[in-house]
PDB file of C-alpha atoms in Angstrom:
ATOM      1  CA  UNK Y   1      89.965 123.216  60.381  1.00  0.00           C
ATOM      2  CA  UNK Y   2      86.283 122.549  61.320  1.00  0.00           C
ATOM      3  CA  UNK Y   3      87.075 118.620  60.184  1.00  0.00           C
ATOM      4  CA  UNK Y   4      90.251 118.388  62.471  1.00  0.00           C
ATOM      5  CA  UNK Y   5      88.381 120.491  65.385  1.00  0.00           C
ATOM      6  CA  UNK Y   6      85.529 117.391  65.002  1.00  0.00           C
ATOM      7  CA  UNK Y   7      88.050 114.558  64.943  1.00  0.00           C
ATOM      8  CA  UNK Y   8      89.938 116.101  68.050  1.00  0.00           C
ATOM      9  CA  UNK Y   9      86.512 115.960  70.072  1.00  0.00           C
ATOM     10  CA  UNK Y  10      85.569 112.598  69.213  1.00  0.00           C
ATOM     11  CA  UNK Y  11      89.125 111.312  70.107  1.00  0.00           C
ATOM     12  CA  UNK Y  12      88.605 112.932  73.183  1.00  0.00           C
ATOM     13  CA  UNK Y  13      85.123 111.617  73.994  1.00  0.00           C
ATOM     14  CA  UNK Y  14      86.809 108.109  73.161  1.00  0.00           C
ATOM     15  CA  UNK Y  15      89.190 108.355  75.507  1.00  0.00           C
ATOM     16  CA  UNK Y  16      86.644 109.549  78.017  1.00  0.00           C
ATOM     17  CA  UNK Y  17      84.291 106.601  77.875  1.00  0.00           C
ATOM     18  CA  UNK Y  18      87.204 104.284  78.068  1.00  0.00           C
ATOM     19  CA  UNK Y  19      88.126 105.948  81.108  1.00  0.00           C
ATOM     20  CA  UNK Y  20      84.993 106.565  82.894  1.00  0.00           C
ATOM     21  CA  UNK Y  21      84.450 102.414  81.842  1.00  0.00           C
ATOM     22  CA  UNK Y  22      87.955 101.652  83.624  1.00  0.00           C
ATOM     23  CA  UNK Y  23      86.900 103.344  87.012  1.00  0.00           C
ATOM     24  CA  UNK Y  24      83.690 102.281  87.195  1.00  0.00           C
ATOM     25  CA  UNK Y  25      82.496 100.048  89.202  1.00  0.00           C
ATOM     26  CA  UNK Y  26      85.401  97.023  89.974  1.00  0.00           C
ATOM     27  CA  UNK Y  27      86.948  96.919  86.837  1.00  0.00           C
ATOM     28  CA  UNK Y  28      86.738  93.091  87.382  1.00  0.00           C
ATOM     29  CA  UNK Y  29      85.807  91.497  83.828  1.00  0.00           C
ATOM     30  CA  UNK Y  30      86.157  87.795  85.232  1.00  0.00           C
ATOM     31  CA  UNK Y  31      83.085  85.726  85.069  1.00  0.00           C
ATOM     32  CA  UNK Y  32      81.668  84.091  88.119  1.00  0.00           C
ATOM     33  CA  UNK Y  33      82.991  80.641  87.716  1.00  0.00           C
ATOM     34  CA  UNK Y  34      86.832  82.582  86.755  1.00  0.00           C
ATOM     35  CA  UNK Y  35      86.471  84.207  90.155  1.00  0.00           C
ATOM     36  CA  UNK Y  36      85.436  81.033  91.894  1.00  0.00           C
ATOM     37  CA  UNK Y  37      89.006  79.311  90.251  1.00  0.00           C
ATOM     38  CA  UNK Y  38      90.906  82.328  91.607  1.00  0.00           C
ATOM     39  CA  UNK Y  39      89.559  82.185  95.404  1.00  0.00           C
ATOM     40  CA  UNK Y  40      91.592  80.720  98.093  1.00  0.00           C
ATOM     41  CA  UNK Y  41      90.723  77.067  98.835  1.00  0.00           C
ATOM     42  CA  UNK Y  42      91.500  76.666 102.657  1.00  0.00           C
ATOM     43  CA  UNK Y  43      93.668  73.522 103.498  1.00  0.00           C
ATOM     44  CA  UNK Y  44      91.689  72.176 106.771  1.00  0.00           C
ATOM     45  CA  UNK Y  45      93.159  68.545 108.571  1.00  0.00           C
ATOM     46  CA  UNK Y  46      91.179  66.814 111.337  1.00  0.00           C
ATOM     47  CA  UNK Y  47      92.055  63.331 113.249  1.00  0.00           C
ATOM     48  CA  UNK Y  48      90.506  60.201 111.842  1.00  0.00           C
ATOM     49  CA  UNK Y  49      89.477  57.930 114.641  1.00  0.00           C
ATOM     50  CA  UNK Y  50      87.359  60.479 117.034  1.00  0.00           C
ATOM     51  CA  UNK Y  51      84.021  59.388 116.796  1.00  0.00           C
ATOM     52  CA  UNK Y  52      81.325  61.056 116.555  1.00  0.00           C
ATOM     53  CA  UNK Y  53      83.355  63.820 115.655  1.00  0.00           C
ATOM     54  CA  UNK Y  54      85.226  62.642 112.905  1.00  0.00           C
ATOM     55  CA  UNK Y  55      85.971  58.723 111.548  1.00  0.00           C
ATOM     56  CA  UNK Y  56      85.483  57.035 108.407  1.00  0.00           C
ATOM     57  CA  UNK Y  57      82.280  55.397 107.757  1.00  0.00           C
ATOM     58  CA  UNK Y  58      83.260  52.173 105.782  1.00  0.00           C
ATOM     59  CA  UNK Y  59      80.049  51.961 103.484  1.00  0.00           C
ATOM     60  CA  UNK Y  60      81.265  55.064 101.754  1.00  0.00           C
ATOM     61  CA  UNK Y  61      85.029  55.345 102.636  1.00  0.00           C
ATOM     62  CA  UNK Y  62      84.073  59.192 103.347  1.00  0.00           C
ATOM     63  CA  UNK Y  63      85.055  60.579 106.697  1.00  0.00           C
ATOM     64  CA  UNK Y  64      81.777  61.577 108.602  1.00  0.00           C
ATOM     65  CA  UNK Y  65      80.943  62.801 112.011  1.00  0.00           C
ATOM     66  CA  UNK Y  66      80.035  66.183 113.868  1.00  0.00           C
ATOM     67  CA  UNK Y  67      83.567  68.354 112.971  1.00  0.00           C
ATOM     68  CA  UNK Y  68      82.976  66.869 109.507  1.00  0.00           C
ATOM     69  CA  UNK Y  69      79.398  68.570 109.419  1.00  0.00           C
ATOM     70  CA  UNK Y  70      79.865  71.492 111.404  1.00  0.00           C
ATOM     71  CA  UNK Y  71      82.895  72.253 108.733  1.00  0.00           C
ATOM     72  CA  UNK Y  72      80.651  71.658 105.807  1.00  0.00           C
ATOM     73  CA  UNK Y  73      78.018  73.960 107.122  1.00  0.00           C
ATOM     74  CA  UNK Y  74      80.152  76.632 108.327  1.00  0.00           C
ATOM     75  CA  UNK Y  75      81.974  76.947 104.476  1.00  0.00           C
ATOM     76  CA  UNK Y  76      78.375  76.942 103.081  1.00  0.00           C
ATOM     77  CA  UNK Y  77      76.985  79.393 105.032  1.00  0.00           C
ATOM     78  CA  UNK Y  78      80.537  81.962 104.279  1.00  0.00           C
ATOM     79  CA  UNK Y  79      80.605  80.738 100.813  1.00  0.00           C
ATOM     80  CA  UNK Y  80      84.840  79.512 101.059  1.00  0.00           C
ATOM     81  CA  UNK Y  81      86.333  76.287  99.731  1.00  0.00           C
ATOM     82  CA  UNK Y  82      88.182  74.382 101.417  1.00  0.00           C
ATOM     83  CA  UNK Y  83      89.893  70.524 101.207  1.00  0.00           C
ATOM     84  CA  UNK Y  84      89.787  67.944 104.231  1.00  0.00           C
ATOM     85  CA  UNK Y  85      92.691  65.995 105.348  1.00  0.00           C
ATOM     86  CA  UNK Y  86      92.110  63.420 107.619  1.00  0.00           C
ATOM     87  CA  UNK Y  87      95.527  62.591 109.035  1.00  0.00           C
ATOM     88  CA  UNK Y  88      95.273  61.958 112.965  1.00  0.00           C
ATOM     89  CA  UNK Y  89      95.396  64.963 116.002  1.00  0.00           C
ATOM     90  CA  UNK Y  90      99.020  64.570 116.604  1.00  0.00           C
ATOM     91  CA  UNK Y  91      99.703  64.805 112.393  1.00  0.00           C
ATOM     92  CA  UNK Y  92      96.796  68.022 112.274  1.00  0.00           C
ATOM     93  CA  UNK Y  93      98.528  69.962 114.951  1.00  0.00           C
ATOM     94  CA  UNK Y  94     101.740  69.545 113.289  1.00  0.00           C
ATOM     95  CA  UNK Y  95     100.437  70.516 109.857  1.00  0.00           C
ATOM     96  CA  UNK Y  96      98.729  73.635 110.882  1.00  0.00           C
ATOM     97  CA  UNK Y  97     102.220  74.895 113.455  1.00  0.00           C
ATOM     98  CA  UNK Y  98     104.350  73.666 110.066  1.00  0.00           C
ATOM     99  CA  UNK Y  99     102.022  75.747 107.707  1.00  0.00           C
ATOM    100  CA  UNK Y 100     101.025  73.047 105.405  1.00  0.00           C
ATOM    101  CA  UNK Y 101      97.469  72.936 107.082  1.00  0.00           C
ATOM    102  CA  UNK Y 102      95.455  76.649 107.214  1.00  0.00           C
ATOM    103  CA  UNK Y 103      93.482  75.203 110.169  1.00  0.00           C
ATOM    104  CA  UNK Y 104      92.386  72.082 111.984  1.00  0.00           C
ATOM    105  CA  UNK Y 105      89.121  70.827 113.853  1.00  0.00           C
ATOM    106  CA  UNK Y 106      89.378  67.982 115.418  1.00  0.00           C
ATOM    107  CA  UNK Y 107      87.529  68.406 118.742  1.00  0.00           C
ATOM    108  CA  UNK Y 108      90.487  70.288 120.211  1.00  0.00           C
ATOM    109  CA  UNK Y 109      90.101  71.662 123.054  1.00  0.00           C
ATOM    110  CA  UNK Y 110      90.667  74.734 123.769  1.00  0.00           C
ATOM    111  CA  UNK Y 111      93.345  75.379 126.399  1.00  0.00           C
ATOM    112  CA  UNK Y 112      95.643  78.393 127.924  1.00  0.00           C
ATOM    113  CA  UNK Y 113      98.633  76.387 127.330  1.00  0.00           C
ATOM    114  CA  UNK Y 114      97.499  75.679 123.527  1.00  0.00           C
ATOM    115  CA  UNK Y 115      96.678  79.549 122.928  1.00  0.00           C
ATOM    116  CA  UNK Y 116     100.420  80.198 122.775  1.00  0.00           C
ATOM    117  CA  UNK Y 117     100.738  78.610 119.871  1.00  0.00           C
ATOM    118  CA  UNK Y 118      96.944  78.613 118.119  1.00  0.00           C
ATOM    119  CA  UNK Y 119      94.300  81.139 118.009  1.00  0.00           C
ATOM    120  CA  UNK Y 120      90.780  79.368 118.933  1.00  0.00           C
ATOM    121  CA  UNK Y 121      87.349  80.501 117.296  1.00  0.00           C
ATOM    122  CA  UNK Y 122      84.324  80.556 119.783  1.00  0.00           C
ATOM    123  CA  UNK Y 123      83.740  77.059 121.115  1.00  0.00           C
ATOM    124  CA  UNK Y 124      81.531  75.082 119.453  1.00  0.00           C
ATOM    125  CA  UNK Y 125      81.050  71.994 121.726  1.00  0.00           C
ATOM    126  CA  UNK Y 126      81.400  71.173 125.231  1.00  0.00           C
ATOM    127  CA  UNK Y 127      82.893  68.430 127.194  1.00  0.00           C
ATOM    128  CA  UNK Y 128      84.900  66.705 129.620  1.00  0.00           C
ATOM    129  CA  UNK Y 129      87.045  63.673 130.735  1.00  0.00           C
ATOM    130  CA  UNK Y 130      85.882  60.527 131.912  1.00  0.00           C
ATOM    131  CA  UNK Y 131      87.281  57.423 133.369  1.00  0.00           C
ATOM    132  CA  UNK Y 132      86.974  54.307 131.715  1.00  0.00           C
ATOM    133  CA  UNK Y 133      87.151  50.374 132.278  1.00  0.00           C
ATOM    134  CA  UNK Y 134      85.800  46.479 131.531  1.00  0.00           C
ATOM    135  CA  UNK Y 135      82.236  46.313 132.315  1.00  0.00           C
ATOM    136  CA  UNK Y 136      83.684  43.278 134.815  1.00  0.00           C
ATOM    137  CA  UNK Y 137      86.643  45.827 136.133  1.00  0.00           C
ATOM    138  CA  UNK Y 138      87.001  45.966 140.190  1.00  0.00           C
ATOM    139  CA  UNK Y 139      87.785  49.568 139.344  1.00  0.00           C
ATOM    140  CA  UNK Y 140      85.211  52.387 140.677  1.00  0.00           C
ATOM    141  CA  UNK Y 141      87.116  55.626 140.244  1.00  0.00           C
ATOM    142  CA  UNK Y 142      90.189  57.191 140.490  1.00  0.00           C
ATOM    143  CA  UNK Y 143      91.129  56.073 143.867  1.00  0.00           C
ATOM    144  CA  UNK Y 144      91.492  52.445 142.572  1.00  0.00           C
ATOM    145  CA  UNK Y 145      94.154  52.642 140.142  1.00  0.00           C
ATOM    146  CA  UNK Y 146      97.492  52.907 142.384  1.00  0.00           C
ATOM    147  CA  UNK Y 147     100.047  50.741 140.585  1.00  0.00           C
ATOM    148  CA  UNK Y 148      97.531  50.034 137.299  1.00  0.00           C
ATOM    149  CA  UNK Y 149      98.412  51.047 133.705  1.00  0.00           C
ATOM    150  CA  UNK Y 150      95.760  54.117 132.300  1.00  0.00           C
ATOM    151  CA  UNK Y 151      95.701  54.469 128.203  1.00  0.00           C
ATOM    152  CA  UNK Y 152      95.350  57.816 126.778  1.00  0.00           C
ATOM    153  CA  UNK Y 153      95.543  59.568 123.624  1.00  0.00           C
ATOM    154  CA  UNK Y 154      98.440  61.204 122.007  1.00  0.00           C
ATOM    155  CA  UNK Y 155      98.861  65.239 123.015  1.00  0.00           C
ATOM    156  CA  UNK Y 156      95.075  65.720 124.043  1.00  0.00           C
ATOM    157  CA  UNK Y 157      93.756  67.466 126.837  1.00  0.00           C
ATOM    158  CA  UNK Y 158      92.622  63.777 128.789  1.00  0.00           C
ATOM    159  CA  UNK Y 159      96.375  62.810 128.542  1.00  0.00           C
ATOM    160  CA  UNK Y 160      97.360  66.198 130.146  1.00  0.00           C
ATOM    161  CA  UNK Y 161      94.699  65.549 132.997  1.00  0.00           C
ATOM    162  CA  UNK Y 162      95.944  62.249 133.258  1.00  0.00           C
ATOM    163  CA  UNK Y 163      99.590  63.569 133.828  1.00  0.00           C
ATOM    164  CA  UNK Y 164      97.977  65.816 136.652  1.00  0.00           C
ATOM    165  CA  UNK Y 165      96.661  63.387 138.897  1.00  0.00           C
ATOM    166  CA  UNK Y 166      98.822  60.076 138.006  1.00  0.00           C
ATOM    167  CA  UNK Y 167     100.804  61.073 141.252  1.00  0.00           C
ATOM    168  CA  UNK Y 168      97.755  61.682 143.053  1.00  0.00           C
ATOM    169  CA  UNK Y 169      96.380  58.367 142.399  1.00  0.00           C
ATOM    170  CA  UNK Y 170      99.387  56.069 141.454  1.00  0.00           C
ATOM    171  CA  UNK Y 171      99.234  55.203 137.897  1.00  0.00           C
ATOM    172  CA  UNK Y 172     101.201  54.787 135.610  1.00  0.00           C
ATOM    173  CA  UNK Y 173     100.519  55.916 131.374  1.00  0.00           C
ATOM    174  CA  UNK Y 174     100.425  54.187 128.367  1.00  0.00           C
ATOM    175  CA  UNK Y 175      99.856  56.360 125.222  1.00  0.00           C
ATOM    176  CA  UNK Y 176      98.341  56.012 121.558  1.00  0.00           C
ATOM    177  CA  UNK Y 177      97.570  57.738 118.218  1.00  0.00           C
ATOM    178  CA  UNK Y 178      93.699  56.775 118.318  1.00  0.00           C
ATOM    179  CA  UNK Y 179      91.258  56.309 120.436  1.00  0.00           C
ATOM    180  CA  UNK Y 180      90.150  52.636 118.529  1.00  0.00           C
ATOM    181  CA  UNK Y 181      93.552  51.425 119.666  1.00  0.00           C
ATOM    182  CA  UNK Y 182      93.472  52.791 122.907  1.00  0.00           C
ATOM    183  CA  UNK Y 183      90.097  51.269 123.392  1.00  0.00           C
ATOM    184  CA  UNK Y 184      91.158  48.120 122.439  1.00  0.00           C
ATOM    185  CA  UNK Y 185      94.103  48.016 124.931  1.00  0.00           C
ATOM    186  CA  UNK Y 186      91.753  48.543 128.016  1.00  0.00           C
ATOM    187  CA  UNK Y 187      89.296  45.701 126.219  1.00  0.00           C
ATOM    188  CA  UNK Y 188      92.301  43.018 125.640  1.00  0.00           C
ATOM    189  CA  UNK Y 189      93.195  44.065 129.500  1.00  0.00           C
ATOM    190  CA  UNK Y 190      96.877  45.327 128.164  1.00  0.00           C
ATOM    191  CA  UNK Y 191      95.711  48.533 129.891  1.00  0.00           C
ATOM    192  CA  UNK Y 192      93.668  48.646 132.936  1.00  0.00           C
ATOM    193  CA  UNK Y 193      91.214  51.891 132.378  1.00  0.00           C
ATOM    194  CA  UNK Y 194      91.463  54.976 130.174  1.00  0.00           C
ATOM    195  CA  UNK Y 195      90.703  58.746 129.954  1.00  0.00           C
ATOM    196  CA  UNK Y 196      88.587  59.924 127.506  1.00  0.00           C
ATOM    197  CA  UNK Y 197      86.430  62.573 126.481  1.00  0.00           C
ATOM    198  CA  UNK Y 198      82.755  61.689 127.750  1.00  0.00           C
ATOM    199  CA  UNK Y 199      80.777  62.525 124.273  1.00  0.00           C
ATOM    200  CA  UNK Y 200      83.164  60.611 122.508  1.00  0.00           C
ATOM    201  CA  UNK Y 201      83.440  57.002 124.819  1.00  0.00           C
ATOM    202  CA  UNK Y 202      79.928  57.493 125.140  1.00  0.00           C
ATOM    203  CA  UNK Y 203      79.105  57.404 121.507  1.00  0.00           C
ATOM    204  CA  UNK Y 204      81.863  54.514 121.049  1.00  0.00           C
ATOM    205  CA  UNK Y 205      80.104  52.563 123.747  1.00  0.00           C
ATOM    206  CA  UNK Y 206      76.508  52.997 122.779  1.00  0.00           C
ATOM    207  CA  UNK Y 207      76.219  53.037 118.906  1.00  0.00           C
ATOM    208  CA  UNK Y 208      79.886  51.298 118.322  1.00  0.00           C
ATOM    209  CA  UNK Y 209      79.388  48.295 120.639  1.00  0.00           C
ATOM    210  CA  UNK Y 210      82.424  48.914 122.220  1.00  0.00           C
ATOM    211  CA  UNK Y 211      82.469  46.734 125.411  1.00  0.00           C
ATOM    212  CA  UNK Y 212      83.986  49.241 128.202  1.00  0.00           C
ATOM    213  CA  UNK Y 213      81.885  51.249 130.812  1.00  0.00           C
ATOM    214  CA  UNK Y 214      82.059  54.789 131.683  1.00  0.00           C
ATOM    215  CA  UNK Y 215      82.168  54.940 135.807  1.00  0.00           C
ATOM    216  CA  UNK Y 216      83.129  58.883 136.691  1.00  0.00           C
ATOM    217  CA  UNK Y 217      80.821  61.709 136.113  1.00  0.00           C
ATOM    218  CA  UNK Y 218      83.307  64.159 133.487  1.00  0.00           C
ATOM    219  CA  UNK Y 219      86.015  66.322 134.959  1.00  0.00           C
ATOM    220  CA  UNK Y 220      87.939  69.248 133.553  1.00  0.00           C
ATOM    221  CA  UNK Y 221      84.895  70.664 131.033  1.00  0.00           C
ATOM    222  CA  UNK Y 222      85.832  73.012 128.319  1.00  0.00           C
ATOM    223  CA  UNK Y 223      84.904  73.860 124.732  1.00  0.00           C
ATOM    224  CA  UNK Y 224      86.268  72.491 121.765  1.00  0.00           C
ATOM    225  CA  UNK Y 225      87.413  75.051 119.083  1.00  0.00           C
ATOM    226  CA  UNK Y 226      88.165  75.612 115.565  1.00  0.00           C
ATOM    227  CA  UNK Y 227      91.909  76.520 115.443  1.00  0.00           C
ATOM    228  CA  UNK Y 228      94.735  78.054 113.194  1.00  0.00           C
ATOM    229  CA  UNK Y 229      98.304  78.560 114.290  1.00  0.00           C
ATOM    230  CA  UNK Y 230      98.778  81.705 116.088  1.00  0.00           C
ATOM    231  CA  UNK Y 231      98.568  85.118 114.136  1.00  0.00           C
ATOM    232  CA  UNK Y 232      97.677  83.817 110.951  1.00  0.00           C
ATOM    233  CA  UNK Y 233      94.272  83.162 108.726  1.00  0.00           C
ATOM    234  CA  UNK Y 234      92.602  85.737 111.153  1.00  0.00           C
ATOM    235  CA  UNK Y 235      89.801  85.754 108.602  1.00  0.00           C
ATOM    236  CA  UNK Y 236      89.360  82.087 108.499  1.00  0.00           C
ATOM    237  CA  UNK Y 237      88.772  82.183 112.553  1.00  0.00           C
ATOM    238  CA  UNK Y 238      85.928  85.226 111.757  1.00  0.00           C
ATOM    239  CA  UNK Y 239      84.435  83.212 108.275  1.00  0.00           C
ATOM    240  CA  UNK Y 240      83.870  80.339 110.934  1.00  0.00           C
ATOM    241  CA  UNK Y 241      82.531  82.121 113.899  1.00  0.00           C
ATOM    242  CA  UNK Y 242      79.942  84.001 112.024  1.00  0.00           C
ATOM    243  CA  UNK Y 243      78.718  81.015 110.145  1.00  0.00           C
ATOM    244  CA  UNK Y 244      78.582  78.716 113.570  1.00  0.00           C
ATOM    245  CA  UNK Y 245      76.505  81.511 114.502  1.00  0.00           C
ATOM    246  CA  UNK Y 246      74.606  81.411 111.901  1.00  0.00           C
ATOM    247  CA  UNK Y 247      73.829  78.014 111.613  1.00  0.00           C
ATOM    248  CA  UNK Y 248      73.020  77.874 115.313  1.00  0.00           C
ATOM    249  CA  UNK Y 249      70.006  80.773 114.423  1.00  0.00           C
ATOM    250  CA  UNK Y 250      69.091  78.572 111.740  1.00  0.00           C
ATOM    251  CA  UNK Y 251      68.778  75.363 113.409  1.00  0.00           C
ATOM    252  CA  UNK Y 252      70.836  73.373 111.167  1.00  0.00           C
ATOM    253  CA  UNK Y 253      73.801  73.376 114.068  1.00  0.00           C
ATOM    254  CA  UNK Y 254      71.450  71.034 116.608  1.00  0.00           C
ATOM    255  CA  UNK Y 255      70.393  69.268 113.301  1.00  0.00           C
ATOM    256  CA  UNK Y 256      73.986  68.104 113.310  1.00  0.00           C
ATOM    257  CA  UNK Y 257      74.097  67.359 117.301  1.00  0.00           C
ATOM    258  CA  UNK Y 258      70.858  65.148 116.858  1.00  0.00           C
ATOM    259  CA  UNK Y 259      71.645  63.137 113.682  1.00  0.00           C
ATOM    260  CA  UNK Y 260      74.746  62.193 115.866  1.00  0.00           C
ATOM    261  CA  UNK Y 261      72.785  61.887 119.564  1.00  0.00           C
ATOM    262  CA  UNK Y 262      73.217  65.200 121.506  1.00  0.00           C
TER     263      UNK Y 262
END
């Protein structure tokens, strides 16, 4: 009896280590580099001819730019994976609406009319549309261009302007994918001027060499945000806003701005 009483209670202690082990703590017995393989990798896209914010630098045939590094930094800082796709603005806001994309940056701003279908993170950059032309153009502003031919960019926020004040002024649009081509149209003269965002001709012009002039101060100013279609990857939007913040306190986010000339 005493033998059976003694095997009974050490059973029983068995089963109460084994217990107490399976409620302690987690109960997660995957090493660090299992849990790494099971965490989400975030499927980001971005446009690929928006300098300085994102274009491919040919020495390396990496995409580069200030979307590029504020991306990097902000996935560092939160400690999430994620893979780049650099497939144009038109292609990234169709990925992200379709669900193959988790979220795009792409210096989009960020716009009433686009917050019905995206939600934004805080802004992270500033800017505003400029008017552009020839260095040898007769053209001094918006007044000139009744019956001339403005390029603009695919479904961004200088096309929209330009479709609010072509009636105003008398002008008629071309459109494009890219900014290099719609450069090049106002260069060759196929397009008399164009409206583009002011950090982004600005960088073109000055550390590009591309021949055009900027000759309006910038309208329409607003941020440019992070953004993921509307109601999903809520967590995403909050990993990136606390790590812009954070890299701003650290100093690493006007690292970025410098290295690229703001």
């Amino acid at each position: 009896m005493k033998k059976i009483i003694a095997f009974t209670l050490a059973a029983l202690m068995i089963v109460s280590v084994m217990a107490f082990a399976g409620c302690s703590g987690s109960g997660d017995t995957k090493s660090s580099s299992e849990k790494k393989a099971d965490a989400k990798t975030y499927v980001i896209y971005s446009d690929n001819a928006f300098a300085p914010f994102e274009y491919l630098d040919e020495s390396t045939n990496k995409y580069v730019g200030v979307d590029m590094e504020i991306m990097d930094a902000v996935a560092k800082d939160q400690g999430f994976e994620y893979e780049m796709h650099n497939e144009g603005f038109d292609a990234s806001m169709g990925a992200v609406q379709a669900g193959q994309a988790d979220a795009m940056i792409a210096g989009m701003t960020i716009t009433d009319e686009r917050k019905k279908t995206f939600d934004f993170s805080d802004a992270y950059f500033e800017d505003g549309q400029v008017l552009v032309v020839k260095p040898d153009s007769d053209i001094k502003g918006f007044e000139d261009l009744k019956d001339k031919k403005v390029a603009c960019k695919t479904s961004t926020v200088s096309g929209e302007y330009a479709e609010s004040v072509k009636d105003k002024y008398g002008f008629e649009i071309d459109y494009f994918e890219g900014s290099d081509t719609m450069y090049q149209a106002v260069v060759t003269g196929s397009a008399d001027a164009c409206i583009e965002d002011f950090s982004v001709i600005g960088y073109a012009i000055k550390d590009q060499n591309v021949e055009l002039k900027i000759i309006t101060d910038p309208v329409n100013v607003k941020g440019y945000g992070f953004a993921v279609k509307k109601g999903q990857n809520s967590e995403l939007v909050e990993m990136f806003n606390k790590g812009l913040s954070n890299i701003k306190k650290s100093g690493d986010y006007d690292k970025i701005l410098e290295k690229y000339g703001y």
